[in-house]
Amino acid sequence: MADFLFLSRFRVVISEKTNKRLIGKGVEKVVAETCFPIKVAHGHLLDLIDKGVDTIFLPSVVSMPLSHPSLDRSFVCPYVQSFPYAVRSALDFKSYGVTVLTPVIKFADDPKVVEKELVKMGRKLGKSADEVREAIRKAQNRPGQFRSLPDTAGAKKRSKTSNPGTSHGCHQSPLQRLRPGVNLGLPQKLRDLGVTAIPMDMLPLDEVDLVDQWQDMYWKYGQKIYSAAQLVRNDPRLHAIYITNFACGPIPSFSTSSRKSFATSRTWSSRWMNTAPT
Ligand code: SF4
Protein backbone atom coordinates (compact mmCIF):
# COMPACT_ATOMS: atom_id res chain seq x y z
CA MET A 1 0.00 0.00 0.00
CA ALA A 2 2.90 2.35 0.69
CA ASP A 3 4.16 1.67 -2.83
CA PHE A 4 0.74 2.53 -4.17
CA LEU A 5 0.83 5.90 -2.41
CA PHE A 6 4.34 6.73 -3.61
CA LEU A 7 3.50 5.68 -7.16
CA SER A 8 0.34 7.80 -7.10
CA ARG A 9 2.74 10.75 -6.67
CA PHE A 10 1.52 11.85 -3.27
CA ARG A 11 4.04 13.40 -0.94
CA VAL A 12 4.18 10.59 1.60
CA VAL A 13 5.21 11.23 5.20
CA ILE A 14 6.01 8.21 7.37
CA SER A 15 5.84 8.19 11.15
CA GLU A 16 9.09 7.86 13.05
CA LYS A 17 10.48 4.58 14.37
CA THR A 18 8.72 3.18 17.41
CA ASN A 19 10.35 4.59 20.54
CA LYS A 20 9.47 5.14 24.19
CA ARG A 21 8.16 8.66 23.61
CA LEU A 22 5.86 7.56 20.80
CA ILE A 23 4.67 4.53 22.82
CA GLY A 24 3.94 6.79 25.80
CA LYS A 25 1.86 9.15 23.68
CA GLY A 26 -0.19 6.27 22.31
CA VAL A 27 -0.75 4.71 25.73
CA GLU A 28 -1.93 8.06 27.14
CA LYS A 29 -4.54 8.51 24.41
CA VAL A 30 -6.01 5.05 24.15
CA VAL A 31 -9.56 4.82 25.61
CA ALA A 32 -10.08 1.06 25.63
CA GLU A 33 -7.85 -1.71 26.93
CA THR A 34 -6.22 -3.07 23.79
CA CYS A 35 -3.12 -4.99 22.85
CA PHE A 36 0.24 -3.27 22.82
CA PRO A 37 0.54 -2.86 19.02
CA ILE A 38 -2.80 -1.04 18.87
CA LYS A 39 -1.57 1.36 21.57
CA VAL A 40 1.60 1.88 19.56
CA ALA A 41 -0.51 2.60 16.46
CA HIS A 42 -2.20 5.47 18.35
CA GLY A 43 1.27 6.90 18.98
CA HIS A 44 2.17 6.66 15.29
CA LEU A 45 -0.98 8.55 14.30
CA LEU A 46 -0.18 11.28 16.83
CA ASP A 47 3.32 11.49 15.42
CA LEU A 48 1.90 12.03 11.91
CA ILE A 49 -0.39 14.74 13.26
CA ASP A 50 2.62 16.40 14.93
CA LYS A 51 4.42 16.29 11.60
CA GLY A 52 1.62 18.40 10.11
CA VAL A 53 0.15 15.98 7.59
CA ASP A 54 -3.26 16.96 6.26
CA THR A 55 -4.44 13.49 5.23
CA ILE A 56 -3.85 10.12 6.85
CA PHE A 57 -4.22 6.89 4.91
CA LEU A 58 -5.65 4.40 7.39
CA PRO A 59 -7.23 1.52 5.50
CA SER A 60 -9.46 -1.04 7.13
CA VAL A 61 -7.67 -4.17 5.97
CA VAL A 62 -10.09 -7.06 6.35
CA SER A 63 -8.28 -9.91 4.63
CA MET A 64 -4.95 -10.79 3.06
CA PRO A 65 -4.20 -12.62 -0.19
CA LEU A 66 -4.75 -16.37 -0.06
CA SER A 67 -1.35 -17.99 0.09
CA HIS A 68 -2.32 -21.54 -0.82
CA PRO A 69 -5.05 -23.09 -3.03
CA SER A 70 -6.25 -25.17 -0.07
CA LEU A 71 -7.35 -22.01 1.78
CA ASP A 72 -10.52 -20.07 1.14
CA ARG A 73 -10.27 -17.41 3.89
CA SER A 74 -7.45 -15.30 5.24
CA PHE A 75 -8.67 -12.64 7.69
CA VAL A 76 -6.59 -10.26 9.76
CA CYS A 77 -7.18 -9.76 13.49
CA PRO A 78 -10.46 -7.94 14.35
CA TYR A 79 -8.45 -5.27 16.22
CA VAL A 80 -6.65 -4.44 13.00
CA GLN A 81 -9.79 -4.48 10.88
CA SER A 82 -11.64 -2.18 13.26
CA PHE A 83 -8.74 0.08 14.25
CA PRO A 84 -9.58 2.90 11.76
CA TYR A 85 -13.04 3.17 13.34
CA ALA A 86 -12.15 2.53 16.98
CA VAL A 87 -9.31 5.06 17.02
CA ARG A 88 -11.77 7.87 16.33
CA SER A 89 -13.01 7.53 19.92
CA ALA A 90 -9.55 8.44 21.13
CA LEU A 91 -8.40 10.94 18.49
CA ASP A 92 -10.62 13.73 17.19
CA PHE A 93 -9.04 14.05 13.75
CA LYS A 94 -11.36 16.92 12.80
CA SER A 95 -10.04 19.07 15.63
CA TYR A 96 -6.50 18.45 14.34
CA GLY A 97 -7.59 19.48 10.82
CA VAL A 98 -6.71 16.03 9.50
CA THR A 99 -8.72 14.03 6.99
CA VAL A 100 -8.59 10.26 7.42
CA LEU A 101 -9.12 8.04 4.40
CA THR A 102 -10.34 4.54 5.24
CA PRO A 103 -10.86 2.39 2.18
CA VAL A 104 -12.02 -1.12 3.05
CA ILE A 105 -9.44 -3.49 1.60
CA LYS A 106 -10.17 -7.20 1.16
CA PHE A 107 -7.08 -8.64 -0.49
CA ALA A 108 -8.58 -12.15 -0.48
CA ASP A 109 -11.43 -11.00 -2.73
CA ASP A 110 -11.49 -10.22 -6.42
CA PRO A 111 -8.71 -7.64 -7.12
CA LYS A 112 -11.33 -5.55 -8.96
CA VAL A 113 -13.00 -4.86 -5.60
CA VAL A 114 -9.75 -3.53 -4.16
CA GLU A 115 -9.22 -1.44 -7.29
CA LYS A 116 -12.73 0.04 -7.00
CA GLU A 117 -12.08 1.11 -3.40
CA LEU A 118 -8.76 2.73 -4.29
CA VAL A 119 -10.20 4.51 -7.34
CA LYS A 120 -12.93 5.92 -5.08
CA MET A 121 -10.30 7.12 -2.62
CA GLY A 122 -8.11 8.53 -5.42
CA ARG A 123 -10.98 10.63 -6.73
CA LYS A 124 -11.26 12.33 -3.34
CA LEU A 125 -7.58 13.27 -3.71
CA GLY A 126 -7.89 14.56 -7.27
CA LYS A 127 -6.49 11.47 -9.05
CA SER A 128 -8.15 10.04 -12.13
CA ALA A 129 -9.19 6.39 -12.28
CA ASP A 130 -6.46 5.74 -14.86
CA GLU A 131 -3.77 7.26 -12.64
CA VAL A 132 -4.88 5.09 -9.72
CA ARG A 133 -5.03 1.93 -11.86
CA GLU A 134 -1.53 2.61 -13.19
CA ALA A 135 -0.19 3.07 -9.63
CA ILE A 136 -1.88 -0.18 -8.56
CA ARG A 137 -0.37 -2.05 -11.51
CA LYS A 138 3.14 -0.81 -10.71
CA ALA A 139 2.72 -1.43 -6.98
CA GLN A 140 1.53 -4.98 -7.62
CA ASN A 141 4.82 -5.74 -9.36
CA ARG A 142 6.82 -4.52 -6.41
CA PRO A 143 5.52 -6.88 -3.70
CA GLY A 144 6.77 -9.73 -5.91
CA GLN A 145 10.27 -8.28 -5.69
CA PHE A 146 9.89 -7.76 -1.95
CA ARG A 147 8.61 -11.27 -1.36
CA SER A 148 11.36 -12.91 -3.35
CA LEU A 149 13.98 -11.10 -1.28
CA PRO A 150 13.06 -12.66 2.07
CA ASP A 151 12.56 -16.03 0.39
CA THR A 152 16.05 -15.89 -1.09
CA ALA A 153 17.62 -14.48 2.05
CA GLY A 154 15.81 -17.05 4.19
CA ALA A 155 17.02 -19.89 2.00
CA LYS A 156 20.59 -18.54 2.19
CA LYS A 157 20.40 -18.26 5.95
CA ARG A 158 19.05 -21.78 6.28
CA SER A 159 21.63 -23.22 3.91
CA LYS A 160 24.43 -21.59 5.92
CA THR A 161 23.33 -23.47 9.02
CA SER A 162 24.16 -27.04 8.13
CA ASN A 163 24.53 -28.24 11.73
CA PRO A 164 21.35 -29.18 13.55
CA GLY A 165 20.64 -26.80 16.40
CA THR A 166 22.47 -23.76 15.11
CA SER A 167 19.59 -21.88 13.57
CA HIS A 168 16.31 -20.57 14.90
CA GLY A 169 12.95 -19.90 13.27
CA CYS A 170 11.64 -16.76 14.91
CA HIS A 171 7.85 -16.40 14.92
CA GLN A 172 7.01 -12.79 14.42
CA SER A 173 4.49 -10.63 12.66
CA PRO A 174 5.96 -7.83 10.49
CA LEU A 175 5.26 -5.38 13.30
CA GLN A 176 7.33 -7.41 15.75
CA ARG A 177 9.98 -8.14 13.17
CA LEU A 178 10.49 -4.65 11.79
CA ARG A 179 10.21 -2.49 14.89
CA PRO A 180 12.91 -2.85 17.52
CA GLY A 181 10.76 -0.67 19.81
CA VAL A 182 8.15 -3.44 19.76
CA ASN A 183 10.30 -6.55 19.62
CA LEU A 184 12.61 -5.25 22.37
CA GLY A 185 15.58 -5.83 20.08
CA LEU A 186 15.27 -9.62 20.43
CA PRO A 187 16.57 -10.42 16.91
CA GLN A 188 19.68 -8.32 17.62
CA LYS A 189 20.11 -9.97 21.02
CA LEU A 190 19.97 -13.39 19.35
CA ARG A 191 22.55 -12.28 16.79
CA ASP A 192 24.77 -11.04 19.64
CA LEU A 193 24.57 -14.56 21.06
CA GLY A 194 25.75 -15.96 17.73
CA VAL A 195 22.33 -17.29 16.76
CA THR A 196 20.93 -16.84 13.26
CA ALA A 197 17.43 -15.48 13.78
CA ILE A 198 15.12 -16.15 10.86
CA PRO A 199 11.81 -14.27 10.87
CA MET A 200 8.79 -16.43 10.15
CA ASP A 201 8.09 -14.63 6.86
CA MET A 202 11.50 -15.69 5.55
CA LEU A 203 10.47 -19.34 5.64
CA PRO A 204 8.74 -20.77 2.52
CA LEU A 205 5.34 -20.74 4.26
CA ASP A 206 3.34 -20.80 1.03
CA GLU A 207 4.72 -24.25 0.24
CA VAL A 208 2.94 -25.81 3.22
CA ASP A 209 -0.43 -27.39 2.54
CA LEU A 210 -2.67 -26.91 5.59
CA VAL A 211 -5.62 -28.74 4.12
CA ASP A 212 -5.37 -31.92 6.24
CA GLN A 213 -5.26 -30.39 9.69
CA TRP A 214 -5.89 -26.68 9.59
CA GLN A 215 -8.16 -25.89 6.66
CA ASP A 216 -10.60 -24.17 9.03
CA MET A 217 -7.99 -21.71 10.25
CA TYR A 218 -9.30 -18.40 8.90
CA TRP A 219 -6.80 -16.07 10.60
CA LYS A 220 -3.90 -15.13 8.32
CA TYR A 221 -1.29 -15.25 11.05
CA GLY A 222 -2.71 -18.50 12.39
CA GLN A 223 -2.13 -19.96 8.94
CA LYS A 224 1.41 -18.61 8.94
CA ILE A 225 2.19 -19.92 12.43
CA TYR A 226 0.94 -23.43 11.61
CA SER A 227 2.87 -23.42 8.33
CA ALA A 228 6.03 -22.31 10.13
CA ALA A 229 5.42 -25.01 12.77
CA GLN A 230 5.44 -27.69 10.11
CA LEU A 231 8.61 -26.34 8.53
CA VAL A 232 10.40 -26.08 11.88
CA ARG A 233 9.28 -29.57 12.87
CA ASN A 234 10.69 -31.04 9.67
CA ASP A 235 14.00 -29.19 9.66
CA PRO A 236 16.49 -30.25 12.38
CA ARG A 237 18.41 -26.98 11.95
CA LEU A 238 15.47 -24.88 13.12
CA HIS A 239 14.10 -24.18 16.58
CA ALA A 240 11.01 -22.16 17.40
CA ILE A 241 10.69 -18.94 19.32
CA TYR A 242 7.11 -17.86 19.76
CA ILE A 243 6.79 -14.17 20.54
CA THR A 244 3.46 -12.76 21.64
CA ASN A 245 2.40 -9.20 22.28
CA PHE A 246 1.31 -7.73 25.59
CA ALA A 247 -2.52 -8.12 25.89
CA CYS A 248 -2.89 -9.83 22.54
CA GLY A 249 -6.03 -11.97 22.30
CA PRO A 250 -5.47 -14.45 19.50
CA ILE A 251 -1.76 -15.19 19.68
CA PRO A 252 -1.51 -16.45 23.31
CA SER A 253 -4.85 -18.30 23.16
CA PHE A 254 -3.71 -19.86 19.94
CA SER A 255 -0.46 -20.92 21.51
CA THR A 256 -1.74 -24.16 23.06
CA SER A 257 -2.78 -25.64 19.75
CA SER A 258 0.31 -24.36 17.97
CA ARG A 259 2.43 -25.84 20.75
CA LYS A 260 0.89 -29.21 19.85
CA SER A 261 1.72 -28.52 16.25
CA PHE A 262 5.34 -28.03 17.27
CA ALA A 263 5.11 -31.11 19.47
CA THR A 264 8.02 -32.88 17.93
CA SER A 265 9.98 -29.67 17.55
CA ARG A 266 13.16 -29.64 19.57
CA THR A 267 13.37 -26.73 21.97
CA TRP A 268 9.97 -25.17 22.16
CA SER A 269 9.34 -24.57 25.84
CA SER A 270 12.67 -23.02 26.73
CA ARG A 271 12.21 -20.35 24.12
CA TRP A 272 8.70 -19.26 24.86
CA MET A 273 8.65 -15.53 25.41
CA ASN A 274 6.29 -12.64 25.86
CA THR A 275 7.16 -9.14 24.80
CA ALA A 276 5.71 -6.50 27.05
CA PRO A 277 5.69 -2.75 26.56
CA THR A 278 8.12 -1.85 29.26
S1 SF4 B 1 -3.12 -10.24 16.66
FE1 SF4 B 1 -2.90 -9.69 18.80
S2 SF4 B 1 -1.25 -8.18 18.82
FE2 SF4 B 1 -1.98 -8.31 16.71
S3 SF4 B 1 -3.54 -6.69 16.57
FE3 SF4 B 1 -4.61 -8.60 17.07
S4 SF4 B 1 -4.80 -8.57 19.31
FE4 SF4 B 1 -3.22 -7.08 18.70
Tab-separated table of C-alpha atoms and ligand atoms in Angstrom:
chain	number	residue	atom	x	y	z
A	1	MET	CA	0.000	0.000	0.000
A	2	ALA	CA	2.903	2.349	0.693
A	3	ASP	CA	4.160	1.671	-2.830
A	4	PHE	CA	0.742	2.530	-4.172
A	5	LEU	CA	0.827	5.903	-2.408
A	6	PHE	CA	4.343	6.729	-3.612
A	7	LEU	CA	3.496	5.680	-7.164
A	8	SER	CA	0.335	7.797	-7.101
A	9	ARG	CA	2.739	10.751	-6.669
A	10	PHE	CA	1.518	11.855	-3.272
A	11	ARG	CA	4.044	13.400	-0.938
A	12	VAL	CA	4.180	10.595	1.598
A	13	VAL	CA	5.206	11.235	5.200
A	14	ILE	CA	6.007	8.205	7.367
A	15	SER	CA	5.838	8.191	11.146
A	16	GLU	CA	9.089	7.859	13.052
A	17	LYS	CA	10.478	4.584	14.365
A	18	THR	CA	8.722	3.184	17.412
A	19	ASN	CA	10.353	4.594	20.537
A	20	LYS	CA	9.466	5.137	24.192
A	21	ARG	CA	8.158	8.661	23.611
A	22	LEU	CA	5.864	7.556	20.805
A	23	ILE	CA	4.670	4.531	22.815
A	24	GLY	CA	3.942	6.789	25.803
A	25	LYS	CA	1.859	9.155	23.675
A	26	GLY	CA	-0.194	6.272	22.312
A	27	VAL	CA	-0.747	4.711	25.727
A	28	GLU	CA	-1.934	8.065	27.140
A	29	LYS	CA	-4.539	8.515	24.409
A	30	VAL	CA	-6.015	5.053	24.155
A	31	VAL	CA	-9.558	4.824	25.606
A	32	ALA	CA	-10.078	1.062	25.633
A	33	GLU	CA	-7.853	-1.705	26.932
A	34	THR	CA	-6.215	-3.072	23.792
A	35	CYS	CA	-3.121	-4.991	22.848
A	36	PHE	CA	0.244	-3.270	22.823
A	37	PRO	CA	0.545	-2.857	19.017
A	38	ILE	CA	-2.801	-1.041	18.866
A	39	LYS	CA	-1.572	1.358	21.565
A	40	VAL	CA	1.597	1.877	19.560
A	41	ALA	CA	-0.510	2.600	16.463
A	42	HIS	CA	-2.199	5.466	18.355
A	43	GLY	CA	1.271	6.903	18.985
A	44	HIS	CA	2.169	6.659	15.290
A	45	LEU	CA	-0.977	8.550	14.299
A	46	LEU	CA	-0.183	11.276	16.831
A	47	ASP	CA	3.319	11.494	15.420
A	48	LEU	CA	1.896	12.026	11.911
A	49	ILE	CA	-0.394	14.745	13.259
A	50	ASP	CA	2.618	16.404	14.935
A	51	LYS	CA	4.418	16.287	11.599
A	52	GLY	CA	1.616	18.400	10.110
A	53	VAL	CA	0.147	15.983	7.591
A	54	ASP	CA	-3.262	16.965	6.261
A	55	THR	CA	-4.437	13.491	5.227
A	56	ILE	CA	-3.851	10.118	6.847
A	57	PHE	CA	-4.223	6.886	4.910
A	58	LEU	CA	-5.651	4.405	7.395
A	59	PRO	CA	-7.230	1.520	5.498
A	60	SER	CA	-9.461	-1.041	7.127
A	61	VAL	CA	-7.666	-4.174	5.970
A	62	VAL	CA	-10.092	-7.061	6.350
A	63	SER	CA	-8.284	-9.909	4.634
A	64	MET	CA	-4.955	-10.788	3.063
A	65	PRO	CA	-4.197	-12.622	-0.189
A	66	LEU	CA	-4.752	-16.374	-0.056
A	67	SER	CA	-1.353	-17.988	0.088
A	68	HIS	CA	-2.321	-21.542	-0.823
A	69	PRO	CA	-5.050	-23.093	-3.035
A	70	SER	CA	-6.254	-25.168	-0.070
A	71	LEU	CA	-7.349	-22.012	1.779
A	72	ASP	CA	-10.523	-20.068	1.143
A	73	ARG	CA	-10.273	-17.408	3.886
A	74	SER	CA	-7.452	-15.296	5.244
A	75	PHE	CA	-8.674	-12.643	7.689
A	76	VAL	CA	-6.591	-10.259	9.758
A	77	CYS	CA	-7.176	-9.760	13.486
A	78	PRO	CA	-10.457	-7.941	14.350
A	79	TYR	CA	-8.453	-5.275	16.223
A	80	VAL	CA	-6.652	-4.438	13.001
A	81	GLN	CA	-9.792	-4.480	10.883
A	82	SER	CA	-11.639	-2.182	13.256
A	83	PHE	CA	-8.741	0.080	14.251
A	84	PRO	CA	-9.576	2.896	11.762
A	85	TYR	CA	-13.039	3.169	13.335
A	86	ALA	CA	-12.153	2.534	16.984
A	87	VAL	CA	-9.309	5.060	17.017
A	88	ARG	CA	-11.769	7.868	16.326
A	89	SER	CA	-13.011	7.532	19.923
A	90	ALA	CA	-9.550	8.445	21.131
A	91	LEU	CA	-8.404	10.937	18.493
A	92	ASP	CA	-10.618	13.727	17.187
A	93	PHE	CA	-9.045	14.053	13.751
A	94	LYS	CA	-11.357	16.923	12.802
A	95	SER	CA	-10.036	19.068	15.626
A	96	TYR	CA	-6.496	18.455	14.343
A	97	GLY	CA	-7.588	19.483	10.824
A	98	VAL	CA	-6.709	16.033	9.502
A	99	THR	CA	-8.724	14.030	6.987
A	100	VAL	CA	-8.593	10.261	7.421
A	101	LEU	CA	-9.123	8.037	4.399
A	102	THR	CA	-10.338	4.543	5.239
A	103	PRO	CA	-10.862	2.386	2.182
A	104	VAL	CA	-12.023	-1.125	3.053
A	105	ILE	CA	-9.438	-3.493	1.599
A	106	LYS	CA	-10.168	-7.199	1.158
A	107	PHE	CA	-7.081	-8.644	-0.487
A	108	ALA	CA	-8.576	-12.146	-0.476
A	109	ASP	CA	-11.428	-11.000	-2.728
A	110	ASP	CA	-11.493	-10.223	-6.424
A	111	PRO	CA	-8.714	-7.643	-7.122
A	112	LYS	CA	-11.327	-5.552	-8.956
A	113	VAL	CA	-13.003	-4.864	-5.602
A	114	VAL	CA	-9.749	-3.526	-4.157
A	115	GLU	CA	-9.224	-1.436	-7.289
A	116	LYS	CA	-12.727	0.042	-7.004
A	117	GLU	CA	-12.075	1.112	-3.399
A	118	LEU	CA	-8.758	2.734	-4.286
A	119	VAL	CA	-10.200	4.506	-7.341
A	120	LYS	CA	-12.932	5.917	-5.084
A	121	MET	CA	-10.301	7.123	-2.624
A	122	GLY	CA	-8.105	8.527	-5.419
A	123	ARG	CA	-10.983	10.630	-6.735
A	124	LYS	CA	-11.255	12.332	-3.336
A	125	LEU	CA	-7.578	13.274	-3.712
A	126	GLY	CA	-7.887	14.559	-7.275
A	127	LYS	CA	-6.491	11.473	-9.049
A	128	SER	CA	-8.154	10.040	-12.130
A	129	ALA	CA	-9.194	6.386	-12.280
A	130	ASP	CA	-6.461	5.740	-14.860
A	131	GLU	CA	-3.772	7.261	-12.639
A	132	VAL	CA	-4.878	5.092	-9.721
A	133	ARG	CA	-5.032	1.928	-11.861
A	134	GLU	CA	-1.533	2.607	-13.187
A	135	ALA	CA	-0.187	3.070	-9.626
A	136	ILE	CA	-1.881	-0.180	-8.557
A	137	ARG	CA	-0.375	-2.048	-11.510
A	138	LYS	CA	3.139	-0.808	-10.711
A	139	ALA	CA	2.721	-1.427	-6.982
A	140	GLN	CA	1.527	-4.980	-7.625
A	141	ASN	CA	4.819	-5.739	-9.359
A	142	ARG	CA	6.818	-4.520	-6.407
A	143	PRO	CA	5.519	-6.879	-3.701
A	144	GLY	CA	6.766	-9.728	-5.910
A	145	GLN	CA	10.266	-8.280	-5.692
A	146	PHE	CA	9.892	-7.756	-1.948
A	147	ARG	CA	8.612	-11.269	-1.356
A	148	SER	CA	11.356	-12.911	-3.354
A	149	LEU	CA	13.975	-11.104	-1.275
A	150	PRO	CA	13.061	-12.661	2.072
A	151	ASP	CA	12.557	-16.027	0.390
A	152	THR	CA	16.051	-15.890	-1.092
A	153	ALA	CA	17.617	-14.475	2.046
A	154	GLY	CA	15.808	-17.053	4.188
A	155	ALA	CA	17.023	-19.893	2.003
A	156	LYS	CA	20.586	-18.537	2.193
A	157	LYS	CA	20.396	-18.261	5.954
A	158	ARG	CA	19.054	-21.785	6.277
A	159	SER	CA	21.629	-23.220	3.912
A	160	LYS	CA	24.430	-21.590	5.919
A	161	THR	CA	23.325	-23.466	9.017
A	162	SER	CA	24.156	-27.036	8.134
A	163	ASN	CA	24.532	-28.244	11.726
A	164	PRO	CA	21.350	-29.176	13.548
A	165	GLY	CA	20.636	-26.802	16.400
A	166	THR	CA	22.472	-23.761	15.110
A	167	SER	CA	19.593	-21.882	13.568
A	168	HIS	CA	16.308	-20.572	14.901
A	169	GLY	CA	12.948	-19.899	13.266
A	170	CYS	CA	11.643	-16.763	14.915
A	171	HIS	CA	7.852	-16.402	14.923
A	172	GLN	CA	7.015	-12.790	14.422
A	173	SER	CA	4.489	-10.627	12.661
A	174	PRO	CA	5.965	-7.830	10.486
A	175	LEU	CA	5.256	-5.384	13.305
A	176	GLN	CA	7.325	-7.413	15.747
A	177	ARG	CA	9.980	-8.144	13.169
A	178	LEU	CA	10.493	-4.654	11.794
A	179	ARG	CA	10.207	-2.485	14.890
A	180	PRO	CA	12.914	-2.846	17.523
A	181	GLY	CA	10.756	-0.669	19.808
A	182	VAL	CA	8.147	-3.435	19.756
A	183	ASN	CA	10.299	-6.554	19.617
A	184	LEU	CA	12.613	-5.248	22.369
A	185	GLY	CA	15.579	-5.827	20.082
A	186	LEU	CA	15.275	-9.615	20.431
A	187	PRO	CA	16.566	-10.422	16.914
A	188	GLN	CA	19.676	-8.320	17.615
A	189	LYS	CA	20.113	-9.973	21.024
A	190	LEU	CA	19.969	-13.387	19.348
A	191	ARG	CA	22.546	-12.280	16.793
A	192	ASP	CA	24.772	-11.039	19.643
A	193	LEU	CA	24.573	-14.565	21.057
A	194	GLY	CA	25.752	-15.963	17.731
A	195	VAL	CA	22.332	-17.290	16.757
A	196	THR	CA	20.929	-16.838	13.265
A	197	ALA	CA	17.425	-15.476	13.783
A	198	ILE	CA	15.119	-16.146	10.857
A	199	PRO	CA	11.808	-14.268	10.870
A	200	MET	CA	8.790	-16.427	10.150
A	201	ASP	CA	8.090	-14.633	6.863
A	202	MET	CA	11.497	-15.687	5.549
A	203	LEU	CA	10.468	-19.341	5.636
A	204	PRO	CA	8.737	-20.771	2.519
A	205	LEU	CA	5.342	-20.735	4.262
A	206	ASP	CA	3.336	-20.802	1.028
A	207	GLU	CA	4.720	-24.248	0.239
A	208	VAL	CA	2.944	-25.814	3.218
A	209	ASP	CA	-0.428	-27.395	2.536
A	210	LEU	CA	-2.665	-26.911	5.588
A	211	VAL	CA	-5.619	-28.745	4.117
A	212	ASP	CA	-5.373	-31.919	6.237
A	213	GLN	CA	-5.263	-30.388	9.687
A	214	TRP	CA	-5.887	-26.684	9.586
A	215	GLN	CA	-8.157	-25.888	6.657
A	216	ASP	CA	-10.605	-24.169	9.028
A	217	MET	CA	-7.995	-21.708	10.249
A	218	TYR	CA	-9.301	-18.400	8.902
A	219	TRP	CA	-6.796	-16.071	10.597
A	220	LYS	CA	-3.897	-15.129	8.319
A	221	TYR	CA	-1.286	-15.247	11.054
A	222	GLY	CA	-2.705	-18.495	12.390
A	223	GLN	CA	-2.128	-19.964	8.941
A	224	LYS	CA	1.414	-18.613	8.943
A	225	ILE	CA	2.186	-19.917	12.430
A	226	TYR	CA	0.938	-23.427	11.613
A	227	SER	CA	2.865	-23.421	8.328
A	228	ALA	CA	6.027	-22.311	10.133
A	229	ALA	CA	5.418	-25.006	12.774
A	230	GLN	CA	5.438	-27.691	10.107
A	231	LEU	CA	8.609	-26.337	8.533
A	232	VAL	CA	10.403	-26.077	11.879
A	233	ARG	CA	9.280	-29.567	12.869
A	234	ASN	CA	10.688	-31.044	9.675
A	235	ASP	CA	14.005	-29.187	9.662
A	236	PRO	CA	16.491	-30.252	12.377
A	237	ARG	CA	18.408	-26.983	11.955
A	238	LEU	CA	15.470	-24.885	13.123
A	239	HIS	CA	14.103	-24.179	16.583
A	240	ALA	CA	11.007	-22.161	17.402
A	241	ILE	CA	10.695	-18.937	19.322
A	242	TYR	CA	7.106	-17.865	19.757
A	243	ILE	CA	6.787	-14.168	20.541
A	244	THR	CA	3.464	-12.756	21.636
A	245	ASN	CA	2.399	-9.195	22.279
A	246	PHE	CA	1.306	-7.732	25.592
A	247	ALA	CA	-2.516	-8.125	25.887
A	248	CYS	CA	-2.893	-9.833	22.545
A	249	GLY	CA	-6.026	-11.968	22.302
A	250	PRO	CA	-5.471	-14.451	19.504
A	251	ILE	CA	-1.763	-15.189	19.682
A	252	PRO	CA	-1.507	-16.452	23.305
A	253	SER	CA	-4.851	-18.297	23.161
A	254	PHE	CA	-3.710	-19.856	19.942
A	255	SER	CA	-0.457	-20.922	21.507
A	256	THR	CA	-1.741	-24.156	23.064
A	257	SER	CA	-2.778	-25.644	19.749
A	258	SER	CA	0.306	-24.364	17.971
A	259	ARG	CA	2.434	-25.839	20.752
A	260	LYS	CA	0.891	-29.211	19.855
A	261	SER	CA	1.715	-28.517	16.250
A	262	PHE	CA	5.336	-28.031	17.269
A	263	ALA	CA	5.111	-31.111	19.472
A	264	THR	CA	8.016	-32.883	17.931
A	265	SER	CA	9.979	-29.672	17.547
A	266	ARG	CA	13.157	-29.641	19.568
A	267	THR	CA	13.369	-26.733	21.971
A	268	TRP	CA	9.975	-25.169	22.159
A	269	SER	CA	9.335	-24.566	25.841
A	270	SER	CA	12.672	-23.022	26.734
A	271	ARG	CA	12.213	-20.347	24.119
A	272	TRP	CA	8.699	-19.256	24.861
A	273	MET	CA	8.648	-15.525	25.405
A	274	ASN	CA	6.292	-12.645	25.864
A	275	THR	CA	7.156	-9.139	24.800
A	276	ALA	CA	5.711	-6.499	27.047
A	277	PRO	CA	5.688	-2.751	26.558
A	278	THR	CA	8.122	-1.853	29.265
B	1	SF4	S1	-3.121	-10.242	16.655
B	1	SF4	FE1	-2.902	-9.689	18.796
B	1	SF4	S2	-1.253	-8.179	18.818
B	1	SF4	FE2	-1.983	-8.306	16.710
B	1	SF4	S3	-3.541	-6.693	16.569
B	1	SF4	FE3	-4.606	-8.596	17.066
B	1	SF4	S4	-4.801	-8.567	19.313
B	1	SF4	FE4	-3.224	-7.076	18.704
